[in-house]
Amino acid sequence: KIAKIVSTNPLATLPSVIGQIENYDKVSELIVATSKFFNDFAYDVLQYTLLLKLTSGRNSTQADGVNQMMWVQRLAVFIADLVKNSPKMDITNIVVYVVKTLHKGDTVALSILKELVSRVGGIRDLNEISWSRLVMLNSGKCLQKAARELILDSRDDYSKRSIDLLHDFLKLNALSEVIILLQNLNLTASTEHLHYKILSSKSDGMNALLWSFIEMVKYFLTDDQLVTNILSFDKLINEFNVPTQWAFHIWRDYFNQMLHRNEESSNMVDEIIRKADFRGVDLSNMSNDLFINFWRLSLYDVQFNKSMYDDEKTKIEKQLVEAKSSRRRAELNTKIQHIMSDCISHQKAYNDNKT
């Protein structure tokens, strides 16, 4: 009934609906569920109405200058849930708004981007993650998937929505732009004249958002899309002053694949890295090769914990004993084979890097 009323006259109904969402938490869930039955005109008006609310000029932070107003958080959550649950919802213009206002350090844009990455992309940041979970996340694919389930990282559940969202950024050629903007805002946040606890909290939040956005880009884009749409390693460092750790975080997985492909690809990677000017890095007490290898290697390359693979294999074997259908048993046997294969590959990579 609500969908029928909204679709009949969205210009008259949606402004008041969005107003209720800004004031009450539970309204958002109802409208998201109802939006699946909106017509195309209602979706267009919904995006238009959201943009009017986002650009209304209201204060987005509370009187203390630190905490956000609740209307910002509620709208950000609503937009992310719409993208996640309503396939026909188009937020192209909202993405344009986010990119443009990030240039001003707008906190509203940061909130929207954060909710899009966490709710649509399903990316869970690594704050407050235990060491064992971190090691699992940097092991073979089977252990990675198991660890993501344990920390409630749901990136595998909404891959189509995430890819569609990234395509909105791709159409604007804005992926590198957003990464650089987030890095600059991260730098600004750490130099503001605020209490050190507030600075620490803001810096942690910006680092988590930057890491999560890069992780979403790397996970859902193909290698060809990454090369085409992300600035090269040397340009990020030389022209845009992106710190070494972030430049390697973006390109490390791709570099490692190329290094193991053939000699020509390996030489190409070495050439790209040599072009980078690591300004401000004191290499008087270490060689350039040591510095580059330190950042090029991942935790996967420098640690190997066989017991984690054994524990995961034992857990699957227990499920196999209890499985009743032949289809389920076949799935579990395949998982066991993948775990054993991942273990062998990981041990080989670890031994190769030791030598």
mmCIF file of C-alpha atoms in Angstrom:
data_model
loop_
_atom_site.group_PDB
_atom_site.id
_atom_site.type_symbol
_atom_site.label_atom_id
_atom_site.label_comp_id
_atom_site.label_asym_id
_atom_site.label_seq_id
_atom_site.Cartn_x
_atom_site.Cartn_y
_atom_site.Cartn_z
ATOM 1 C CA LYS A 1 0.000 0.000 0.000
ATOM 2 C CA ILE A 2 2.805 2.422 0.896
ATOM 3 C CA ALA A 3 4.605 1.610 -2.364
ATOM 4 C CA LYS A 4 1.419 2.284 -4.336
ATOM 5 C CA ILE A 5 0.892 5.661 -2.635
ATOM 6 C CA VAL A 6 4.523 6.694 -3.164
ATOM 7 C CA SER A 7 4.584 5.535 -6.789
ATOM 8 C CA THR A 8 1.370 7.441 -7.531
ATOM 9 C CA ASN A 9 2.736 10.796 -6.370
ATOM 10 C CA PRO A 10 6.395 10.545 -5.258
ATOM 11 C CA LEU A 11 7.044 14.308 -5.369
ATOM 12 C CA ALA A 12 4.413 14.880 -2.707
ATOM 13 C CA THR A 13 5.108 11.868 -0.490
ATOM 14 C CA LEU A 14 8.867 11.189 -0.490
ATOM 15 C CA PRO A 15 10.058 14.454 1.170
ATOM 16 C CA SER A 16 7.961 13.705 4.258
ATOM 17 C CA VAL A 17 9.012 10.030 4.177
ATOM 18 C CA ILE A 18 12.707 10.980 4.132
ATOM 19 C CA GLY A 19 12.014 13.448 6.934
ATOM 20 C CA GLN A 20 10.645 10.615 9.065
ATOM 21 C CA ILE A 21 13.713 8.501 8.272
ATOM 22 C CA GLU A 22 15.946 11.318 9.541
ATOM 23 C CA ASN A 23 14.096 11.373 12.846
ATOM 24 C CA TYR A 24 13.328 7.701 13.544
ATOM 25 C CA ASP A 25 15.514 4.606 13.156
ATOM 26 C CA LYS A 26 12.875 1.972 12.406
ATOM 27 C CA VAL A 27 11.255 3.859 9.520
ATOM 28 C CA SER A 28 14.271 3.200 7.308
ATOM 29 C CA GLU A 29 13.825 -0.580 7.368
ATOM 30 C CA LEU A 30 10.157 -0.277 6.362
ATOM 31 C CA ILE A 31 10.864 2.029 3.411
ATOM 32 C CA VAL A 32 13.766 -0.118 2.188
ATOM 33 C CA ALA A 33 11.506 -3.185 2.154
ATOM 34 C CA THR A 34 8.725 -1.201 0.462
ATOM 35 C CA SER A 35 11.050 0.337 -2.140
ATOM 36 C CA LYS A 36 11.270 -2.964 -4.020
ATOM 37 C CA PHE A 37 7.789 -2.187 -5.343
ATOM 38 C CA PHE A 38 8.430 1.427 -6.407
ATOM 39 C CA ASN A 39 8.086 2.332 -10.070
ATOM 40 C CA ASP A 40 10.956 3.924 -12.035
ATOM 41 C CA PHE A 41 9.663 7.464 -11.522
ATOM 42 C CA ALA A 42 9.564 6.949 -7.749
ATOM 43 C CA TYR A 43 13.193 5.782 -7.779
ATOM 44 C CA ASP A 44 14.238 8.910 -9.693
ATOM 45 C CA VAL A 45 12.381 11.168 -7.274
ATOM 46 C CA LEU A 46 13.839 9.267 -4.312
ATOM 47 C CA GLN A 47 17.403 9.997 -5.449
ATOM 48 C CA TYR A 48 16.452 13.626 -6.136
ATOM 49 C CA THR A 49 14.868 13.980 -2.679
ATOM 50 C CA LEU A 50 17.881 12.433 -0.967
ATOM 51 C CA LEU A 51 20.187 14.875 -2.748
ATOM 52 C CA LEU A 52 18.013 17.789 -1.629
ATOM 53 C CA LYS A 53 18.283 16.602 1.974
ATOM 54 C CA LEU A 54 22.044 16.013 1.748
ATOM 55 C CA THR A 55 22.682 19.477 0.275
ATOM 56 C CA SER A 56 20.271 21.381 2.536
ATOM 57 C CA GLY A 57 23.106 23.200 4.314
ATOM 58 C CA ARG A 58 22.195 21.953 7.775
ATOM 59 C CA ASN A 59 24.823 21.358 10.425
ATOM 60 C CA SER A 60 26.216 17.860 10.053
ATOM 61 C CA THR A 61 28.131 17.871 13.352
ATOM 62 C CA GLN A 62 26.933 18.430 16.885
ATOM 63 C CA ALA A 63 27.865 21.402 19.050
ATOM 64 C CA ASP A 64 31.033 19.661 20.265
ATOM 65 C CA GLY A 65 32.348 19.751 16.682
ATOM 66 C CA VAL A 66 33.241 16.058 16.787
ATOM 67 C CA ASN A 67 30.146 13.860 16.824
ATOM 68 C CA GLN A 68 27.796 13.717 13.860
ATOM 69 C CA MET A 69 24.171 14.720 13.857
ATOM 70 C CA MET A 70 21.876 11.694 13.836
ATOM 71 C CA TRP A 71 20.178 12.699 10.570
ATOM 72 C CA VAL A 72 23.483 12.203 8.737
ATOM 73 C CA GLN A 73 23.991 8.683 10.065
ATOM 74 C CA ARG A 74 20.376 7.683 9.403
ATOM 75 C CA LEU A 75 20.433 8.903 5.810
ATOM 76 C CA ALA A 76 23.796 7.213 5.181
ATOM 77 C CA VAL A 77 22.471 3.896 6.497
ATOM 78 C CA PHE A 78 19.262 4.300 4.467
ATOM 79 C CA ILE A 79 21.164 4.946 1.222
ATOM 80 C CA ALA A 80 23.444 1.939 1.774
ATOM 81 C CA ASP A 81 20.512 -0.349 2.596
ATOM 82 C CA LEU A 82 18.678 0.842 -0.525
ATOM 83 C CA VAL A 83 21.653 -0.056 -2.719
ATOM 84 C CA LYS A 84 22.016 -3.403 -0.966
ATOM 85 C CA ASN A 85 18.367 -4.466 -1.111
ATOM 86 C CA SER A 86 16.781 -2.615 -4.057
ATOM 87 C CA PRO A 87 18.412 -3.633 -7.369
ATOM 88 C CA LYS A 88 16.611 -0.915 -9.328
ATOM 89 C CA MET A 89 17.833 1.921 -7.087
ATOM 90 C CA ASP A 90 20.192 4.218 -9.023
ATOM 91 C CA ILE A 91 22.587 6.306 -6.918
ATOM 92 C CA THR A 92 24.819 7.600 -9.719
ATOM 93 C CA ASN A 93 24.179 11.235 -8.781
ATOM 94 C CA ILE A 94 24.681 10.499 -5.089
ATOM 95 C CA VAL A 95 28.086 9.003 -5.966
ATOM 96 C CA VAL A 96 28.884 12.205 -7.884
ATOM 97 C CA TYR A 97 27.900 14.183 -4.767
ATOM 98 C CA VAL A 98 30.136 12.004 -2.569
ATOM 99 C CA VAL A 99 33.178 12.411 -4.823
ATOM 100 C CA LYS A 100 32.763 16.172 -5.262
ATOM 101 C CA THR A 101 32.166 16.925 -1.578
ATOM 102 C CA LEU A 102 35.088 14.749 -0.480
ATOM 103 C CA HIS A 103 37.258 17.501 -1.965
ATOM 104 C CA LYS A 104 35.895 19.735 0.807
ATOM 105 C CA GLY A 105 36.387 17.123 3.518
ATOM 106 C CA ASP A 106 32.633 16.833 3.946
ATOM 107 C CA THR A 107 31.691 14.534 6.836
ATOM 108 C CA VAL A 108 28.353 13.658 5.217
ATOM 109 C CA ALA A 109 30.148 12.200 2.185
ATOM 110 C CA LEU A 110 32.485 10.251 4.470
ATOM 111 C CA SER A 111 29.521 8.753 6.340
ATOM 112 C CA ILE A 112 27.805 7.697 3.117
ATOM 113 C CA LEU A 113 30.994 6.138 1.736
ATOM 114 C CA LYS A 114 31.635 4.304 5.016
ATOM 115 C CA GLU A 115 28.156 2.775 5.051
ATOM 116 C CA LEU A 116 28.334 1.843 1.360
ATOM 117 C CA VAL A 117 31.623 0.011 1.877
ATOM 118 C CA SER A 118 30.549 -1.790 5.061
ATOM 119 C CA ARG A 119 26.918 -2.584 4.214
ATOM 120 C CA VAL A 120 27.001 -3.051 0.438
ATOM 121 C CA GLY A 121 30.589 -4.237 0.073
ATOM 122 C CA GLY A 122 30.369 -6.251 3.296
ATOM 123 C CA ILE A 123 33.953 -5.274 4.147
ATOM 124 C CA ARG A 124 34.783 -5.576 7.837
ATOM 125 C CA ASP A 125 37.709 -3.471 9.009
ATOM 126 C CA LEU A 126 40.531 -5.037 11.006
ATOM 127 C CA ASN A 127 40.134 -2.957 14.169
ATOM 128 C CA GLU A 128 39.840 -5.177 17.238
ATOM 129 C CA ILE A 129 40.641 -8.341 15.275
ATOM 130 C CA SER A 130 42.535 -11.018 17.216
ATOM 131 C CA TRP A 131 45.964 -12.173 16.072
ATOM 132 C CA SER A 132 44.730 -15.658 15.152
ATOM 133 C CA ARG A 133 41.982 -14.193 12.948
ATOM 134 C CA LEU A 134 44.514 -11.868 11.322
ATOM 135 C CA VAL A 135 46.789 -14.805 10.532
ATOM 136 C CA MET A 136 43.853 -16.731 9.040
ATOM 137 C CA LEU A 137 42.962 -13.721 6.876
ATOM 138 C CA ASN A 138 46.528 -13.837 5.534
ATOM 139 C CA SER A 139 46.594 -17.551 4.797
ATOM 140 C CA GLY A 140 45.113 -19.678 1.997
ATOM 141 C CA LYS A 141 41.715 -18.894 0.467
ATOM 142 C CA CYS A 142 39.874 -21.514 2.535
ATOM 143 C CA LEU A 143 41.177 -20.085 5.808
ATOM 144 C CA GLN A 144 40.458 -16.560 4.589
ATOM 145 C CA LYS A 145 36.831 -17.448 3.928
ATOM 146 C CA ALA A 146 36.512 -19.153 7.319
ATOM 147 C CA ALA A 147 38.003 -16.121 9.057
ATOM 148 C CA ARG A 148 35.673 -13.725 7.223
ATOM 149 C CA GLU A 149 32.703 -15.733 8.455
ATOM 150 C CA LEU A 150 34.007 -15.520 12.023
ATOM 151 C CA ILE A 151 34.437 -11.722 11.939
ATOM 152 C CA LEU A 152 31.107 -11.211 10.103
ATOM 153 C CA ASP A 153 32.715 -10.014 6.881
ATOM 154 C CA SER A 154 29.958 -10.607 4.311
ATOM 155 C CA ARG A 155 31.722 -9.539 1.092
ATOM 156 C CA ASP A 156 30.969 -12.879 -0.569
ATOM 157 C CA ASP A 157 27.214 -12.536 -0.025
ATOM 158 C CA TYR A 158 26.569 -9.379 -2.053
ATOM 159 C CA SER A 159 29.190 -9.466 -4.794
ATOM 160 C CA LYS A 160 26.823 -8.313 -7.570
ATOM 161 C CA ARG A 161 25.687 -5.264 -5.582
ATOM 162 C CA SER A 162 29.310 -4.400 -4.770
ATOM 163 C CA ILE A 163 30.406 -4.681 -8.402
ATOM 164 C CA ASP A 164 27.481 -2.500 -9.523
ATOM 165 C CA LEU A 165 28.434 0.089 -6.902
ATOM 166 C CA LEU A 166 32.055 0.134 -8.047
ATOM 167 C CA HIS A 167 30.879 0.569 -11.636
ATOM 168 C CA ASP A 168 29.214 3.827 -10.550
ATOM 169 C CA PHE A 169 32.661 5.028 -9.458
ATOM 170 C CA LEU A 170 34.252 3.593 -12.614
ATOM 171 C CA LYS A 171 31.872 5.590 -14.810
ATOM 172 C CA LEU A 172 33.229 8.732 -13.153
ATOM 173 C CA ASN A 173 36.830 7.459 -13.349
ATOM 174 C CA ALA A 174 36.916 8.255 -9.636
ATOM 175 C CA LEU A 175 38.501 5.259 -7.898
ATOM 176 C CA SER A 176 42.023 6.691 -7.731
ATOM 177 C CA GLU A 177 40.554 10.105 -6.939
ATOM 178 C CA VAL A 178 38.657 8.762 -3.929
ATOM 179 C CA ILE A 179 41.710 6.871 -2.643
ATOM 180 C CA ILE A 180 43.887 9.998 -2.859
ATOM 181 C CA LEU A 181 41.189 12.165 -1.267
ATOM 182 C CA LEU A 182 40.784 9.731 1.631
ATOM 183 C CA GLN A 183 44.549 9.662 2.157
ATOM 184 C CA ASN A 184 44.700 13.477 2.196
ATOM 185 C CA LEU A 185 41.780 13.647 4.628
ATOM 186 C CA ASN A 186 43.512 11.033 6.762
ATOM 187 C CA LEU A 187 46.589 13.253 6.903
ATOM 188 C CA THR A 188 44.466 16.296 7.764
ATOM 189 C CA ALA A 189 42.614 14.431 10.520
ATOM 190 C CA SER A 190 45.873 13.513 12.242
ATOM 191 C CA THR A 191 47.116 17.131 12.354
ATOM 192 C CA GLU A 192 44.030 18.917 13.718
ATOM 193 C CA HIS A 193 44.312 20.775 17.026
ATOM 194 C CA LEU A 194 42.135 18.470 19.096
ATOM 195 C CA HIS A 195 42.559 16.341 22.210
ATOM 196 C CA TYR A 196 44.862 13.422 21.477
ATOM 197 C CA LYS A 197 42.123 10.866 22.206
ATOM 198 C CA ILE A 198 39.834 12.521 19.648
ATOM 199 C CA LEU A 199 42.695 12.720 17.144
ATOM 200 C CA SER A 200 43.453 9.042 17.689
ATOM 201 C CA SER A 201 39.820 8.067 17.187
ATOM 202 C CA LYS A 202 39.456 10.152 14.008
ATOM 203 C CA SER A 203 42.728 8.842 12.606
ATOM 204 C CA ASP A 204 41.712 5.233 13.294
ATOM 205 C CA GLY A 205 38.365 5.841 11.584
ATOM 206 C CA MET A 206 39.950 7.381 8.492
ATOM 207 C CA ASN A 207 42.553 4.601 8.264
ATOM 208 C CA ALA A 208 39.816 1.986 8.551
ATOM 209 C CA LEU A 209 37.741 3.645 5.813
ATOM 210 C CA LEU A 210 40.729 3.983 3.472
ATOM 211 C CA TRP A 211 41.742 0.355 4.055
ATOM 212 C CA SER A 212 38.166 -0.883 3.578
ATOM 213 C CA PHE A 213 37.650 1.055 0.342
ATOM 214 C CA ILE A 214 40.926 -0.231 -1.122
ATOM 215 C CA GLU A 215 40.030 -3.747 0.002
ATOM 216 C CA MET A 216 36.663 -3.497 -1.753
ATOM 217 C CA VAL A 217 38.309 -2.276 -4.957
ATOM 218 C CA LYS A 218 40.932 -5.041 -4.920
ATOM 219 C CA TYR A 219 38.481 -7.812 -4.082
ATOM 220 C CA PHE A 220 35.752 -7.079 -6.619
ATOM 221 C CA LEU A 221 37.703 -5.722 -9.606
ATOM 222 C CA THR A 222 39.561 -7.945 -12.043
ATOM 223 C CA ASP A 223 43.297 -7.445 -12.615
ATOM 224 C CA ASP A 224 42.613 -5.763 -15.949
ATOM 225 C CA GLN A 225 40.113 -3.363 -14.345
ATOM 226 C CA LEU A 226 42.584 -2.575 -11.573
ATOM 227 C CA VAL A 227 45.381 -1.756 -14.024
ATOM 228 C CA THR A 228 43.050 0.322 -16.204
ATOM 229 C CA ASN A 229 41.336 2.329 -13.481
ATOM 230 C CA ILE A 230 43.891 2.774 -10.697
ATOM 231 C CA LEU A 231 46.921 5.034 -11.018
ATOM 232 C CA SER A 232 50.189 3.155 -11.331
ATOM 233 C CA PHE A 233 52.361 2.497 -8.281
ATOM 234 C CA ASP A 234 55.004 5.059 -9.212
ATOM 235 C CA LYS A 235 52.441 7.787 -10.039
ATOM 236 C CA LEU A 236 50.677 7.344 -6.702
ATOM 237 C CA ILE A 237 53.962 7.913 -4.883
ATOM 238 C CA ASN A 238 55.732 10.431 -7.142
ATOM 239 C CA GLU A 239 52.848 12.678 -8.220
ATOM 240 C CA PHE A 240 50.299 12.355 -5.405
ATOM 241 C CA ASN A 241 52.504 11.638 -2.380
ATOM 242 C CA VAL A 242 50.594 8.515 -1.400
ATOM 243 C CA PRO A 243 52.582 6.871 1.438
ATOM 244 C CA THR A 244 54.597 3.786 0.642
ATOM 245 C CA GLN A 245 52.460 1.477 2.781
ATOM 246 C CA TRP A 246 49.236 2.435 1.010
ATOM 247 C CA ALA A 247 50.735 2.254 -2.488
ATOM 248 C CA PHE A 248 52.022 -1.248 -1.772
ATOM 249 C CA HIS A 249 48.712 -2.245 -0.185
ATOM 250 C CA ILE A 250 46.948 -1.346 -3.438
ATOM 251 C CA TRP A 251 49.384 -3.079 -5.777
ATOM 252 C CA ARG A 252 51.025 -5.822 -3.658
ATOM 253 C CA ASP A 253 48.743 -8.706 -4.713
ATOM 254 C CA TYR A 254 48.996 -7.768 -8.390
ATOM 255 C CA PHE A 255 52.785 -7.445 -8.179
ATOM 256 C CA ASN A 256 53.109 -10.875 -6.546
ATOM 257 C CA GLN A 257 51.024 -12.474 -9.291
ATOM 258 C CA MET A 258 53.158 -10.846 -11.975
ATOM 259 C CA LEU A 259 56.419 -11.804 -10.259
ATOM 260 C CA HIS A 260 55.447 -15.472 -10.378
ATOM 261 C CA ARG A 261 54.063 -15.406 -13.928
ATOM 262 C CA ASN A 262 57.215 -15.179 -16.064
ATOM 263 C CA GLU A 263 60.535 -13.361 -16.281
ATOM 264 C CA GLU A 264 59.185 -10.597 -18.509
ATOM 265 C CA SER A 265 56.358 -9.792 -16.057
ATOM 266 C CA SER A 266 58.802 -9.900 -13.154
ATOM 267 C CA ASN A 267 61.110 -7.423 -14.884
ATOM 268 C CA MET A 268 58.146 -5.142 -15.585
ATOM 269 C CA VAL A 269 57.239 -5.059 -11.880
ATOM 270 C CA ASP A 270 60.853 -4.327 -10.912
ATOM 271 C CA GLU A 271 60.911 -1.456 -13.392
ATOM 272 C CA ILE A 272 57.668 0.047 -12.018
ATOM 273 C CA ILE A 273 58.946 -0.112 -8.439
ATOM 274 C CA ARG A 274 62.326 1.395 -9.423
ATOM 275 C CA LYS A 275 60.512 4.412 -10.891
ATOM 276 C CA ALA A 276 59.061 5.283 -7.484
ATOM 277 C CA ASP A 277 60.842 8.017 -5.569
ATOM 278 C CA PHE A 278 60.608 7.064 -1.899
ATOM 279 C CA ARG A 279 61.049 10.602 -0.654
ATOM 280 C CA GLY A 280 61.740 11.050 3.034
ATOM 281 C CA VAL A 281 62.929 7.470 3.504
ATOM 282 C CA ASP A 282 66.340 7.184 5.151
ATOM 283 C CA LEU A 283 68.153 4.344 3.408
ATOM 284 C CA SER A 284 71.511 4.987 5.026
ATOM 285 C CA ASN A 285 71.180 1.948 7.314
ATOM 286 C CA MET A 286 69.474 -0.442 4.890
ATOM 287 C CA SER A 287 69.661 -1.339 1.252
ATOM 288 C CA ASN A 288 67.024 -0.250 -1.223
ATOM 289 C CA ASP A 289 66.289 -3.921 -1.983
ATOM 290 C CA LEU A 290 65.623 -4.683 1.682
ATOM 291 C CA PHE A 291 63.243 -1.732 1.946
ATOM 292 C CA ILE A 292 61.319 -2.743 -1.190
ATOM 293 C CA ASN A 293 61.148 -6.426 -0.241
ATOM 294 C CA PHE A 294 59.890 -5.532 3.244
ATOM 295 C CA TRP A 295 56.897 -3.691 1.798
ATOM 296 C CA ARG A 296 56.368 -6.022 -1.157
ATOM 297 C CA LEU A 297 55.966 -9.109 1.012
ATOM 298 C CA SER A 298 52.665 -9.751 2.786
ATOM 299 C CA LEU A 299 51.972 -11.558 6.043
ATOM 300 C CA TYR A 300 51.098 -14.574 3.894
ATOM 301 C CA ASP A 301 54.680 -14.629 2.583
ATOM 302 C CA VAL A 302 56.466 -14.436 5.945
ATOM 303 C CA GLN A 303 54.390 -16.706 8.191
ATOM 304 C CA PHE A 304 53.005 -20.221 7.911
ATOM 305 C CA ASN A 305 50.944 -21.926 10.595
ATOM 306 C CA LYS A 306 50.178 -25.507 9.626
ATOM 307 C CA SER A 307 48.092 -26.117 12.760
ATOM 308 C CA MET A 308 45.460 -23.673 11.486
ATOM 309 C CA TYR A 309 45.028 -25.700 8.318
ATOM 310 C CA ASP A 310 44.892 -28.900 10.393
ATOM 311 C CA ASP A 311 42.258 -27.434 12.710
ATOM 312 C CA GLU A 312 40.084 -26.328 9.793
ATOM 313 C CA LYS A 313 40.511 -29.729 8.133
ATOM 314 C CA THR A 314 39.497 -31.503 11.370
ATOM 315 C CA LYS A 315 36.403 -29.319 11.667
ATOM 316 C CA ILE A 316 35.318 -30.173 8.116
ATOM 317 C CA GLU A 317 36.003 -33.869 8.718
ATOM 318 C CA LYS A 318 33.650 -33.816 11.726
ATOM 319 C CA GLN A 319 30.968 -32.286 9.525
ATOM 320 C CA LEU A 320 31.667 -34.984 6.931
ATOM 321 C CA VAL A 321 30.979 -37.752 9.478
ATOM 322 C CA GLU A 322 27.623 -36.174 10.345
ATOM 323 C CA ALA A 323 26.630 -35.435 6.727
ATOM 324 C CA LYS A 324 23.742 -37.526 5.422
ATOM 325 C CA SER A 325 23.299 -36.553 1.776
ATOM 326 C CA SER A 326 25.820 -37.568 -0.859
ATOM 327 C CA ARG A 327 25.796 -34.028 -2.241
ATOM 328 C CA ARG A 328 26.787 -32.580 1.121
ATOM 329 C CA ARG A 329 29.546 -35.162 1.534
ATOM 330 C CA ALA A 330 30.915 -34.305 -1.912
ATOM 331 C CA GLU A 331 30.975 -30.599 -1.009
ATOM 332 C CA LEU A 332 32.848 -31.294 2.232
ATOM 333 C CA ASN A 333 35.354 -33.588 0.504
ATOM 334 C CA THR A 334 36.032 -30.823 -2.014
ATOM 335 C CA LYS A 335 36.602 -28.363 0.857
ATOM 336 C CA ILE A 336 39.103 -30.747 2.469
ATOM 337 C CA GLN A 337 40.994 -31.062 -0.818
ATOM 338 C CA HIS A 338 41.109 -27.270 -1.169
ATOM 339 C CA ILE A 339 42.407 -26.877 2.388
ATOM 340 C CA MET A 340 45.198 -29.378 1.737
ATOM 341 C CA SER A 341 46.059 -27.680 -1.555
ATOM 342 C CA ASP A 342 46.114 -24.242 0.108
ATOM 343 C CA CYS A 343 48.345 -25.584 2.869
ATOM 344 C CA ILE A 344 50.894 -26.976 0.398
ATOM 345 C CA SER A 345 50.890 -23.759 -1.684
ATOM 346 C CA HIS A 346 51.276 -21.582 1.417
ATOM 347 C CA GLN A 347 54.138 -23.654 2.789
ATOM 348 C CA LYS A 348 55.927 -23.507 -0.572
ATOM 349 C CA ALA A 349 55.535 -19.697 -0.765
ATOM 350 C CA TYR A 350 56.814 -19.360 2.803
ATOM 351 C CA ASN A 351 59.851 -21.580 2.170
ATOM 352 C CA ASP A 352 60.660 -19.773 -1.086
ATOM 353 C CA ASN A 353 60.689 -16.418 0.685
ATOM 354 C CA LYS A 354 62.839 -17.780 3.535
ATOM 355 C CA THR A 355 65.518 -18.780 1.069
#
